[in-house]
Structure formats: C-alpha cells, structure tokens
Amino acid sequence: MLQFICFGSNHIKQNVFFRMQDLQDLDNETCWLVKELKSYIAQEADFLPRETGLNIMESAAEVGIAIPVTQFYILYLPFSSVLMCYFDVLLWCLTFIFQNHNGVSAKCRNAKVEDLWSLASFFGFSTQTFVLAVNLLDRFLAIMKVQPKHVPCIGVSCLHIAAKMVEDECNISPTHELIRISQSKFTVSDLSRMEKIISEKLNLELKAITALTFLHLYHAVIVSLTSERGEIPSIERLEAQLKACLCQLIFSKAKPSVLALSVITQEFDALQSLAMLEIVQELQRHLKIIDSELLYWRGLVAKCMTEYSSSECNKPDNKKLVWIVSRRTAQNLHANHFSVPELPTIPEGSWDESESEDSCEDMSCEEDSLCGSPGSDAEGAFFPSEFCNQGRK
Amino acid sequence: GAIRAMSSAATTPPSVDKVDGFSRKSVRKAKQKRSQSSSQFRSQGKPIELTPLPLLKDVPAPEQPELFLKKLQQCCTVFDFMDTLSDLKMKEYKRSTLNELVDYVTVSRGYLTEQAYPEVVKMVSYNIFRTLPPTDSNEFDPEEDEPTLEASWPHLQLVYEFFIRFLESQEFQPSIAKKYIDQKFVLQLLELFDSEDPRERDYLKTVLHRIYGKFLGLRAFIRKQINNIFLRFVYETEHFNGVAELLEILGSIINGFALPLKAEHKQFLVKVLIPLHTVRSLSLFHAQLAYCIVQFLEKDPALTEPVIRGLLKFWPKTCSQKEVMYLGELEEILDVIEPTQFVKIQEPLFKQISRCVSSPHFQVAERALYYWNNEYIMSLIEENSSVILPIMFASLYRISKEHWNPAIVALVYNVLKAFMEMNSTLFDELTATYKSDRQREKKKEKEREELWKKLEDLELKRSLRRDGMIPT
C-alpha cells in the first residue's frame, strides 16, 4: 500500500522506504503517469535541436560594428573626402561580411527568447505556448543558417505557430496586432510565409515534447505520492523557473526530461526538502536518468536561479523600444518646457526684509553699498558713496 | 483650428464642440468689439493746447534739467484716444516728446536732479493709473477670445518705456526715489496687472521687477500684496489677468532666495502656490507656476513631500486637460527629485499614476505612460521596483486587455516589458497572483449566475405548481 511520507520540521521524519518497483501497489493514476513518462522519454530525442547547430550559435561572435562607424566619422572629419569614401566602402564591406556569414549568435537568440516571453506574457498565452515556441525556434535555428535580421520574424512566427496549436482560437490575437505590439518591421504576408517555411523545415513535427511536458508529469507524480500538498512548490513557480532557464541557449542542449528534473531537484534542494529529494531520486532511477548528467544540469540550473532571483535589476533597454505618442501629446511635451525666464534673478538680502520701511530707511545706506546692485542692469556702484551720509538723520 | 459659429439669435445657448477630446466653447453671440475705454475724466469739447518746447539736444547743457521738467509736466496731459479724430496734432506732439524723453534718459548724464523724481513719478502716475474698464467677465474666455487692447497704447507704451529706463538709469537713486515710489504707488501698479492688454502687462512685469530689485524696503510689502491678489483670485473671484506675469516675477525672486528658506516663503508655497493649481484657468499660467514650484524644490528638497502631497490632494477629477498639465508638472518635479525624497512619496504618487494610466481619456493615459521613457524616473523606479511594481501591475495588465486605444496598448507593452526586465521574479509572482485572482472571480461569477438560475427555476416550478401544472 501507499506509504505515507511525513516531512517537515513539525513531523517526525521517517525513513522513506519507497521503492517504485512496487508499482502494482500504486494507484492507477500514478501508474499511468509513470508509463507516460517512459514513453515520452523514448520520443524526446526527436524534438531536440541539433547540437552542432547550437554549438555554432554559441561560438558565433556578436558583431558590434555600428558604434565604431560614427566614431570613425568624427575622428576623420578633417581628412579629405576621398579618404572618407575609402573608409565608407571598407566598413560597409566588413558589415556585409559579418552580418551575412556569421549567422545568429547565442546572444541574439537569447534576446529574442526574452522578447517572446514578454509577448507571450502580454497576450496572456500559456507557458506551454512559450516553451513550444522556444523549442521551434531552437530547432529551426540549429538547422538553418539565417541572417540575424530575420530573427525577429522567425521568433514571432514560432510564437504564432505555437499559439495556434495550444491556445483557444478566441485567445489568439490577429497577426497584425502581434506585429504592431512587437514593433516589428515585417508584414503579415512575411509572417505567414515564414510560418510555412518553418513548418516545412521541421517536417511538420510541430507538437513537440518539451521540458514542460515532463515538468507537469513529474509534478503530478509527486503530488499523487505525497499527502502534504502544502509543501510542494506550485506548478506555476516551477514553470517560471523553467522559463528563466529557457532564456539561455545552453539549456536547449539538455534533454527535456533531464532539464525538467533538474529544475525540480534544484527547487527541492533550495527548500531543503529531503523527503522530496528521495522521491525524485527514485523517479530518476526508475526512468534511468544518468546521475552525472543530472548533476551537471542541476549545477547550471542553480546558477541560473541565483541570477533570476537576485535583487539586482537588469537595466531595461528602453532604447530598443519605440515610444510613439499622439501629435497632441508630442506638442504638449515640447510646449510645456518653460525655459530660462527673461527676468534676471533677484537675490534675497541677508537682512530681515519683513521689518517695516522706517527701520529699513535707517539701515539702507550701509546695506546698499555692501551688497552692490541687486538685480539691476545698471553698471557701477548701486549707491554712490558720497550720498551715503545724506540719508542719515 | 476650431470653427466659430456665429449665431445672430441672442438667446442661443453655447454648444460645445469636441476637438481631440477637449471641449471648446465655440458658439458665441456675434461679439461687438468694444474698444476699451479708460475712465479718465476729461472735459468735453475743449481742445488741448500745448506750447511746443524746443528739443533737449538744441539747448545748452545747464538748461536741460529745467527743460526736462517742463516736458515732463506737459506729458501729464492725457488725451482721449476713444475719439480718434480729436487733438491729432497735440497727440503727435506728446508722442514725439515722450520719444525724446526716452532717448534722453537712456544716454544722458547729470540730468537727474532731486526735483526730477517727483515730476517723473507724477507724469507716469497720471498716464498709467486709471480704473480699468470692466470686461465681459462672464463670456470672456482668456484662451479663446481676443483681448481688448488699450486704445491709448501709442502714448502708454512710451510712458512705460521711459519709466523703465529711468529706473535702470545709472544715476537713479532709490533713496531719493523711495519718497515717491511708495506703497501707494506699488498698490496702484499691482492693480494694473489686471489689464487685458498683454503688452501692458509685459511692461508692468518689467517695472515691478525693477522696483522689487531696487527698493529693499518695499519687498515685503510687494510680496504681501501679491499674496493677497493670489488668494483673492483663488478663493473669491477666479478672475485676474496678470497671474502669469506676477508668477514670472516671483520665479526670479524664488531663484534668489537665501538658504535656509524663511518660514514665510514656505508658507507661501503651501498656502498660495499649491492652491493656485485648482483654478479653472490654470492653462494660462501653468508654465510659470510649474517653474516656481520646481525652483522652490531645487532650493529646499525637503519641500518635495508637501508639494507632491498637495498636488495629489488637488488632483483634477473631472478636467482631463488639467490632468495632462498636472502630469507634465509632476514629471518636471520628478526630474529634480532626490532619491530619498522619492521614497517618501512613491506609494501615493504611483497610486495616482496607476489611476491616470487606466484613464479612458487617451491623452491622460499616454502622458502618464510616457513617464517610462524618462531615464531618471526609470532609474528611480528600478531602485524601488519591489514597491512600485505591485501598485502599477493590476491596472497595466488590465488595460493591456481592455483599453480601446491601440496606441495606449502598445505603450503599455513597453512599460510591462520594462518591468519584466527590471524584476522578473516579482513580475512572475504578480502575474500568477493576478491570474489566479481573475480565475477566482470568474468562478464566483459563475456560481452567482448558477444560483440565480436555480432561483429562477425554483420560482418557475412554484408558479407551475400553483397553477396546477405540476402535481404537488
């Protein structure tokens, strides 16, 4: 029979003696779950992005030629125009070469995945849509040599394909809306053409088995095996962590089953939930996941999680986003600036000006000659000294 | 631009056209242009005769001061410009005399004797001090209507010009002048700020600025009188044409405040300048008012909290045009705010911004969202994202789905993306909470609907039973 596992500091920790070989003793649901897991593991290799392609992306250098160009111009302005033409042509050639022959870098891919995360979140797409989109993106980029300038279109296409497969029809925004919000420069027809290309290249194997599939299954198994539901991290929390991992290209190299298990293990590790870890270990043994592999990915996941939950904020790169405002607001923004006023500043005196005029009269001569000309445009001494004595009584 | 419909019927009620969401009063009775008449009392019919005097430059230097005085006395004669045909020759003579005096004061030396002062002040007083005619105060919309200009401007302008140069002259001595430029003079000067003629107000601005600068003994009095004018304006009449000009002068005064700020000045800020924001005609002087506020805060950052709380207290609830102005001013304040001050007011501040962002008026929403394009504000938000993000999140997420204006939705995406990058963990938590809250709400709604349906069925059954349709 099911053995109840107690954990937590309030309960006496029992030695878990739980062997999954006692499968026939488990209830039907758990049984079925484990069977699913096994069959998915058998198929998951079909949906892995090609490793060689991923390696190429990792090693591709990010080319930043744009900035030096302007610097060049500033530096060489005094030189003759012929020289400038030379540089012009040279730089253009270099840019052309680098752009077309370098392919997509890991940095480029990661930035795009973050964009997809924003878009998926904004449009209310499920995590499944996002994870599937990333899977399609990676598989496509791993087998096709594409120019970096096409990556935005590819990204949005993958997201759209994934949304169509996962979401209810009513939840999917029209394509022009997707394009408008993502501030993309391509058209609706570009998008549908790209979607066709992607589908073809991936041999129409679009419904992939992803790390999320495994995550849900693992979570379900654990839930069915434990009574203390409160101690189990929510599936939403785990999903968020998985999403954070997927933003880094390196995790696309992992087998989905291993990656999902690493995320869960890492979470239990952080929660110091020993009993849970034992369940996970049993699961791992039963599914024949290699120890060293799991350990390796757990390490990377741990590192990723520290970055994700650190209080350090990544500085938002607002420059990439376009802020379009209406004409009236734009006018307002310019008009409202009350620039330097025409009236010169009148410095306040150090004496108490709230005294009555009479007492001021007695003091005024000395004060005046001391402080000079308060705000007057006239030149010279504010109060010529020969008149100083005349005012006094 | 707005099209004015002229209706000949005297009793047509003003209709309101909408341009860009802001209403405009564009129907008015055909307005008969009433030229402004001054209430100078002058004898009817008798032509004014002035004996032409020689030019100052044609007279040897020792005689010039006396001639100067004589010309001043002549210029005390005031002409009727309502009657465009009367005394044309004499009007021209006075005009050229005034011109001459302006030049004379600018370049000459040694002309300013002690006797000149009272004559100058007298001449200026005679010309400029007058009771301003009443305006069509109910119908005059300062934003839309043309102001009624001063008819005697050809002379008046030269008098002002002359007076300013006199005040700025090298030889000018405040200790002598203060016998004649006294509190009574200043009081009458301030009343003139209500003139409808913007040119006159501009000159008055310069005149008062110079007087404030040179007459230390009058400063407290001037400040007090301006206080009174503003308080009357805010709490009694809501009518005064010279608020912008007075605020400009105040700007230059505030700029020169000594530190630490006197209590009197802080009182002025809180009791006068902040309430000034509540007036309906704010748009006429808002730029100058905002400048004064920002100057105050640059002098003493500790005033930030009361200022912002004041603005939030008076936040416009029905006038969207004003909301946009407030948002502009708030951004200017945030541009100079110190991080320690920011932390003190961030909660009420962003609660208000959250409401603005959800405003159905797209210009208000747009202006509020544009804050996220301000680098300094962004850095402040970043540092305090754990406090600010929860406040903003719900409205941002909601309007991303519900707002009618697509441009606003696009801007919201920018803001949400910025937040996502700023603090991913918190953002994910909030998303999850929001989604589960929404699901719970939906569930409750569904339960409520089912309950109503059950009740309906029950009612139906009961009525059928009563009618004998269903056997009991």
PDB file of N, CA, C and O in Angstrom, chain B residues 179-222:
ATOM      1  N   LYS B 179      10.827 108.120  -1.705  1.00  0.00           N
ATOM      2  CA  LYS B 179       9.827 109.044  -1.149  1.00  0.00           C
ATOM      3  C   LYS B 179       8.601 109.096  -2.058  1.00  0.00           C
ATOM      4  O   LYS B 179       7.493 109.395  -1.610  1.00  0.00           O
ATOM      5  N   TYR B 180       8.813 108.828  -3.326  1.00  0.00           N
ATOM      6  CA  TYR B 180       7.708 108.984  -4.277  1.00  0.00           C
ATOM      7  C   TYR B 180       7.200 107.638  -4.772  1.00  0.00           C
ATOM      8  O   TYR B 180       6.010 107.486  -5.059  1.00  0.00           O
ATOM      9  N   ILE B 181       8.100 106.710  -4.922  1.00  0.00           N
ATOM     10  CA  ILE B 181       7.655 105.353  -5.261  1.00  0.00           C
ATOM     11  C   ILE B 181       7.472 104.631  -3.939  1.00  0.00           C
ATOM     12  O   ILE B 181       8.397 104.042  -3.382  1.00  0.00           O
ATOM     13  N   ASP B 182       6.251 104.724  -3.447  1.00  0.00           N
ATOM     14  CA  ASP B 182       5.972 104.192  -2.113  1.00  0.00           C
ATOM     15  C   ASP B 182       4.920 103.086  -2.209  1.00  0.00           C
ATOM     16  O   ASP B 182       4.586 102.626  -3.299  1.00  0.00           O
ATOM     17  N   GLN B 183       4.394 102.712  -1.077  1.00  0.00           N
ATOM     18  CA  GLN B 183       3.446 101.597  -1.053  1.00  0.00           C
ATOM     19  C   GLN B 183       2.196 101.913  -1.860  1.00  0.00           C
ATOM     20  O   GLN B 183       1.665 101.056  -2.567  1.00  0.00           O
ATOM     21  N   LYS B 184       1.765 103.163  -1.800  1.00  0.00           N
ATOM     22  CA  LYS B 184       0.545 103.537  -2.527  1.00  0.00           C
ATOM     23  C   LYS B 184       0.769 103.373  -4.027  1.00  0.00           C
ATOM     24  O   LYS B 184      -0.069 102.845  -4.756  1.00  0.00           O
ATOM     25  N   PHE B 185       1.948 103.798  -4.474  1.00  0.00           N
ATOM     26  CA  PHE B 185       2.294 103.671  -5.884  1.00  0.00           C
ATOM     27  C   PHE B 185       2.284 102.204  -6.310  1.00  0.00           C
ATOM     28  O   PHE B 185       1.722 101.831  -7.333  1.00  0.00           O
ATOM     29  N   VAL B 186       2.934 101.391  -5.476  1.00  0.00           N
ATOM     30  CA  VAL B 186       3.036  99.968  -5.798  1.00  0.00           C
ATOM     31  C   VAL B 186       1.655  99.325  -5.849  1.00  0.00           C
ATOM     32  O   VAL B 186       1.363  98.502  -6.726  1.00  0.00           O
ATOM     33  N   LEU B 187       0.813  99.730  -4.930  1.00  0.00           N
ATOM     34  CA  LEU B 187      -0.536  99.157  -4.886  1.00  0.00           C
ATOM     35  C   LEU B 187      -1.289  99.442  -6.184  1.00  0.00           C
ATOM     36  O   LEU B 187      -1.925  98.558  -6.765  1.00  0.00           O
ATOM     37  N   GLN B 188      -1.172 100.690  -6.631  1.00  0.00           N
ATOM     38  CA  GLN B 188      -1.859 101.052  -7.877  1.00  0.00           C
ATOM     39  C   GLN B 188      -1.248 100.323  -9.063  1.00  0.00           C
ATOM     40  O   GLN B 188      -1.941  99.912  -9.996  1.00  0.00           O
ATOM     41  N   LEU B 189       0.060 100.143  -8.999  1.00  0.00           N
ATOM     42  CA  LEU B 189       0.743  99.419 -10.074  1.00  0.00           C
ATOM     43  C   LEU B 189       0.228  97.981 -10.166  1.00  0.00           C
ATOM     44  O   LEU B 189      -0.034  97.454 -11.245  1.00  0.00           O
ATOM     45  N   LEU B 190       0.070  97.356  -8.991  1.00  0.00           N
ATOM     46  CA  LEU B 190      -0.373  95.967  -8.971  1.00  0.00           C
ATOM     47  C   LEU B 190      -1.778  95.822  -9.538  1.00  0.00           C
ATOM     48  O   LEU B 190      -2.091  94.845 -10.210  1.00  0.00           O
ATOM     49  N   GLU B 191      -2.604  96.823  -9.277  1.00  0.00           N
ATOM     50  CA  GLU B 191      -3.972  96.731  -9.798  1.00  0.00           C
ATOM     51  C   GLU B 191      -3.980  96.728 -11.320  1.00  0.00           C
ATOM     52  O   GLU B 191      -4.848  96.126 -11.943  1.00  0.00           O
ATOM     53  N   LEU B 192      -2.985  97.413 -11.893  1.00  0.00           N
ATOM     54  CA  LEU B 192      -2.945  97.475 -13.356  1.00  0.00           C
ATOM     55  C   LEU B 192      -2.650  96.118 -13.987  1.00  0.00           C
ATOM     56  O   LEU B 192      -2.912  95.902 -15.173  1.00  0.00           O
ATOM     57  N   PHE B 193      -2.122  95.199 -13.209  1.00  0.00           N
ATOM     58  CA  PHE B 193      -1.809  93.871 -13.765  1.00  0.00           C
ATOM     59  C   PHE B 193      -3.056  93.162 -14.264  1.00  0.00           C
ATOM     60  O   PHE B 193      -2.957  92.172 -14.983  1.00  0.00           O
ATOM     61  N   ASP B 194      -4.206  93.675 -13.871  1.00  0.00           N
ATOM     62  CA  ASP B 194      -5.451  93.069 -14.351  1.00  0.00           C
ATOM     63  C   ASP B 194      -5.812  93.553 -15.747  1.00  0.00           C
ATOM     64  O   ASP B 194      -6.862  93.199 -16.277  1.00  0.00           O
ATOM     65  N   SER B 195      -4.947  94.351 -16.359  1.00  0.00           N
ATOM     66  CA  SER B 195      -5.240  94.849 -17.695  1.00  0.00           C
ATOM     67  C   SER B 195      -5.379  93.692 -18.678  1.00  0.00           C
ATOM     68  O   SER B 195      -4.682  92.694 -18.586  1.00  0.00           O
ATOM     69  N   GLU B 196      -6.285  93.881 -19.641  1.00  0.00           N
ATOM     70  CA  GLU B 196      -6.466  92.837 -20.640  1.00  0.00           C
ATOM     71  C   GLU B 196      -5.395  92.878 -21.704  1.00  0.00           C
ATOM     72  O   GLU B 196      -5.199  91.917 -22.426  1.00  0.00           O
ATOM     73  N   ASP B 197      -4.698  94.003 -21.791  1.00  0.00           N
ATOM     74  CA  ASP B 197      -3.703  94.166 -22.843  1.00  0.00           C
ATOM     75  C   ASP B 197      -2.402  93.475 -22.440  1.00  0.00           C
ATOM     76  O   ASP B 197      -1.727  93.895 -21.491  1.00  0.00           O
ATOM     77  N   PRO B 198      -2.015  92.433 -23.165  1.00  0.00           N
ATOM     78  CA  PRO B 198      -0.818  91.696 -22.754  1.00  0.00           C
ATOM     79  C   PRO B 198       0.466  92.501 -22.874  1.00  0.00           C
ATOM     80  O   PRO B 198       1.421  92.274 -22.148  1.00  0.00           O
ATOM     81  N   ARG B 199       0.469  93.479 -23.764  1.00  0.00           N
ATOM     82  CA  ARG B 199       1.671  94.299 -23.910  1.00  0.00           C
ATOM     83  C   ARG B 199       1.882  95.126 -22.660  1.00  0.00           C
ATOM     84  O   ARG B 199       3.005  95.292 -22.170  1.00  0.00           O
ATOM     85  N   GLU B 200       0.756  95.647 -22.143  1.00  0.00           N
ATOM     86  CA  GLU B 200       0.862  96.456 -20.928  1.00  0.00           C
ATOM     87  C   GLU B 200       1.352  95.600 -19.767  1.00  0.00           C
ATOM     88  O   GLU B 200       2.230  96.007 -19.004  1.00  0.00           O
ATOM     89  N   ARG B 201       0.793  94.400 -19.680  1.00  0.00           N
ATOM     90  CA  ARG B 201       1.202  93.522 -18.573  1.00  0.00           C
ATOM     91  C   ARG B 201       2.682  93.186 -18.671  1.00  0.00           C
ATOM     92  O   ARG B 201       3.370  93.064 -17.664  1.00  0.00           O
ATOM     93  N   ASP B 202       3.166  93.054 -19.884  1.00  0.00           N
ATOM     94  CA  ASP B 202       4.572  92.733 -20.057  1.00  0.00           C
ATOM     95  C   ASP B 202       5.459  93.858 -19.537  1.00  0.00           C
ATOM     96  O   ASP B 202       6.456  93.620 -18.850  1.00  0.00           O
ATOM     97  N   TYR B 203       5.082  95.097 -19.839  1.00  0.00           N
ATOM     98  CA  TYR B 203       5.833  96.246 -19.321  1.00  0.00           C
ATOM     99  C   TYR B 203       5.733  96.337 -17.820  1.00  0.00           C
ATOM    100  O   TYR B 203       6.713  96.578 -17.117  1.00  0.00           O
ATOM    101  N   LEU B 204       4.528  96.116 -17.304  1.00  0.00           N
ATOM    102  CA  LEU B 204       4.328  96.183 -15.850  1.00  0.00           C
ATOM    103  C   LEU B 204       5.209  95.164 -15.146  1.00  0.00           C
ATOM    104  O   LEU B 204       5.747  95.403 -14.071  1.00  0.00           O
ATOM    105  N   LYS B 205       5.339  94.005 -15.804  1.00  0.00           N
ATOM    106  CA  LYS B 205       6.170  92.952 -15.237  1.00  0.00           C
ATOM    107  C   LYS B 205       7.595  93.461 -15.046  1.00  0.00           C
ATOM    108  O   LYS B 205       8.202  93.293 -13.983  1.00  0.00           O
ATOM    109  N   THR B 206       8.122  94.086 -16.090  1.00  0.00           N
ATOM    110  CA  THR B 206       9.482  94.604 -16.011  1.00  0.00           C
ATOM    111  C   THR B 206       9.584  95.705 -14.971  1.00  0.00           C
ATOM    112  O   THR B 206      10.535  95.746 -14.177  1.00  0.00           O
ATOM    113  N   VAL B 207       8.591  96.596 -14.932  1.00  0.00           N
ATOM    114  CA  VAL B 207       8.610  97.707 -13.982  1.00  0.00           C
ATOM    115  C   VAL B 207       8.645  97.187 -12.552  1.00  0.00           C
ATOM    116  O   VAL B 207       9.482  97.575 -11.740  1.00  0.00           O
ATOM    117  N   LEU B 208       7.734  96.271 -12.258  1.00  0.00           N
ATOM    118  CA  LEU B 208       7.649  95.761 -10.883  1.00  0.00           C
ATOM    119  C   LEU B 208       8.911  94.987 -10.521  1.00  0.00           C
ATOM    120  O   LEU B 208       9.394  95.065  -9.387  1.00  0.00           O
ATOM    121  N   HIS B 209       9.455  94.261 -11.512  1.00  0.00           N
ATOM    122  CA  HIS B 209      10.683  93.514 -11.259  1.00  0.00           C
ATOM    123  C   HIS B 209      11.816  94.445 -10.852  1.00  0.00           C
ATOM    124  O   HIS B 209      12.550  94.201  -9.884  1.00  0.00           O
ATOM    125  N   ARG B 210      11.921  95.573 -11.573  1.00  0.00           N
ATOM    126  CA  ARG B 210      12.998  96.516 -11.248  1.00  0.00           C
ATOM    127  C   ARG B 210      12.765  97.155  -9.894  1.00  0.00           C
ATOM    128  O   ARG B 210      13.686  97.356  -9.105  1.00  0.00           O
ATOM    129  N   ILE B 211      11.500  97.502  -9.630  1.00  0.00           N
ATOM    130  CA  ILE B 211      11.192  98.136  -8.342  1.00  0.00           C
ATOM    131  C   ILE B 211      11.516  97.185  -7.199  1.00  0.00           C
ATOM    132  O   ILE B 211      12.115  97.569  -6.191  1.00  0.00           O
ATOM    133  N   TYR B 212      11.126  95.911  -7.364  1.00  0.00           N
ATOM    134  CA  TYR B 212      11.412  94.929  -6.313  1.00  0.00           C
ATOM    135  C   TYR B 212      12.907  94.811  -6.079  1.00  0.00           C
ATOM    136  O   TYR B 212      13.385  94.686  -4.952  1.00  0.00           O
ATOM    137  N   GLY B 213      13.649  94.873  -7.194  1.00  0.00           N
ATOM    138  CA  GLY B 213      15.094  94.726  -7.073  1.00  0.00           C
ATOM    139  C   GLY B 213      15.744  95.879  -6.341  1.00  0.00           C
ATOM    140  O   GLY B 213      16.663  95.683  -5.549  1.00  0.00           O
ATOM    141  N   LYS B 214      15.244  97.098  -6.601  1.00  0.00           N
ATOM    142  CA  LYS B 214      15.946  98.267  -6.087  1.00  0.00           C
ATOM    143  C   LYS B 214      15.427  98.775  -4.756  1.00  0.00           C
ATOM    144  O   LYS B 214      16.169  99.405  -4.009  1.00  0.00           O
ATOM    145  N   PHE B 215      14.183  98.548  -4.469  1.00  0.00           N
ATOM    146  CA  PHE B 215      13.610  99.107  -3.248  1.00  0.00           C
ATOM    147  C   PHE B 215      13.458  98.026  -2.203  1.00  0.00           C
ATOM    148  O   PHE B 215      12.430  97.374  -2.073  1.00  0.00           O
ATOM    149  N   LEU B 216      14.516  97.876  -1.438  1.00  0.00           N
ATOM    150  CA  LEU B 216      14.524  96.786  -0.466  1.00  0.00           C
ATOM    151  C   LEU B 216      13.403  96.941   0.539  1.00  0.00           C
ATOM    152  O   LEU B 216      12.820  95.963   1.004  1.00  0.00           O
ATOM    153  N   GLY B 217      13.090  98.188   0.877  1.00  0.00           N
ATOM    154  CA  GLY B 217      12.066  98.426   1.876  1.00  0.00           C
ATOM    155  C   GLY B 217      10.669  98.065   1.402  1.00  0.00           C
ATOM    156  O   GLY B 217       9.749  97.912   2.203  1.00  0.00           O
ATOM    157  N   LEU B 218      10.503  97.949   0.089  1.00  0.00           N
ATOM    158  CA  LEU B 218       9.171  97.643  -0.432  1.00  0.00           C
ATOM    159  C   LEU B 218       8.958  96.157  -0.657  1.00  0.00           C
ATOM    160  O   LEU B 218       7.854  95.723  -0.960  1.00  0.00           O
ATOM    161  N   ARG B 219      10.037  95.380  -0.527  1.00  0.00           N
ATOM    162  CA  ARG B 219       9.935  93.977  -0.932  1.00  0.00           C
ATOM    163  C   ARG B 219       8.882  93.208  -0.149  1.00  0.00           C
ATOM    164  O   ARG B 219       8.058  92.495  -0.714  1.00  0.00           O
ATOM    165  N   ALA B 220       8.924  93.369   1.166  1.00  0.00           N
ATOM    166  CA  ALA B 220       7.959  92.614   1.979  1.00  0.00           C
ATOM    167  C   ALA B 220       6.534  93.009   1.611  1.00  0.00           C
ATOM    168  O   ALA B 220       5.638  92.164   1.503  1.00  0.00           O
ATOM    169  N   PHE B 221       6.356  94.304   1.393  1.00  0.00           N
ATOM    170  CA  PHE B 221       5.025  94.794   1.038  1.00  0.00           C
ATOM    171  C   PHE B 221       4.559  94.209  -0.293  1.00  0.00           C
ATOM    172  O   PHE B 221       3.423  93.751  -0.419  1.00  0.00           O
ATOM    173  N   ILE B 222       5.460  94.207  -1.264  1.00  0.00           N
ATOM    174  CA  ILE B 222       5.091  93.665  -2.580  1.00  0.00           C
ATOM    175  C   ILE B 222       4.705  92.197  -2.466  1.00  0.00           C
ATOM    176  O   ILE B 222       3.690  91.758  -3.011  1.00  0.00           O
TER     177      ILE B 222
END
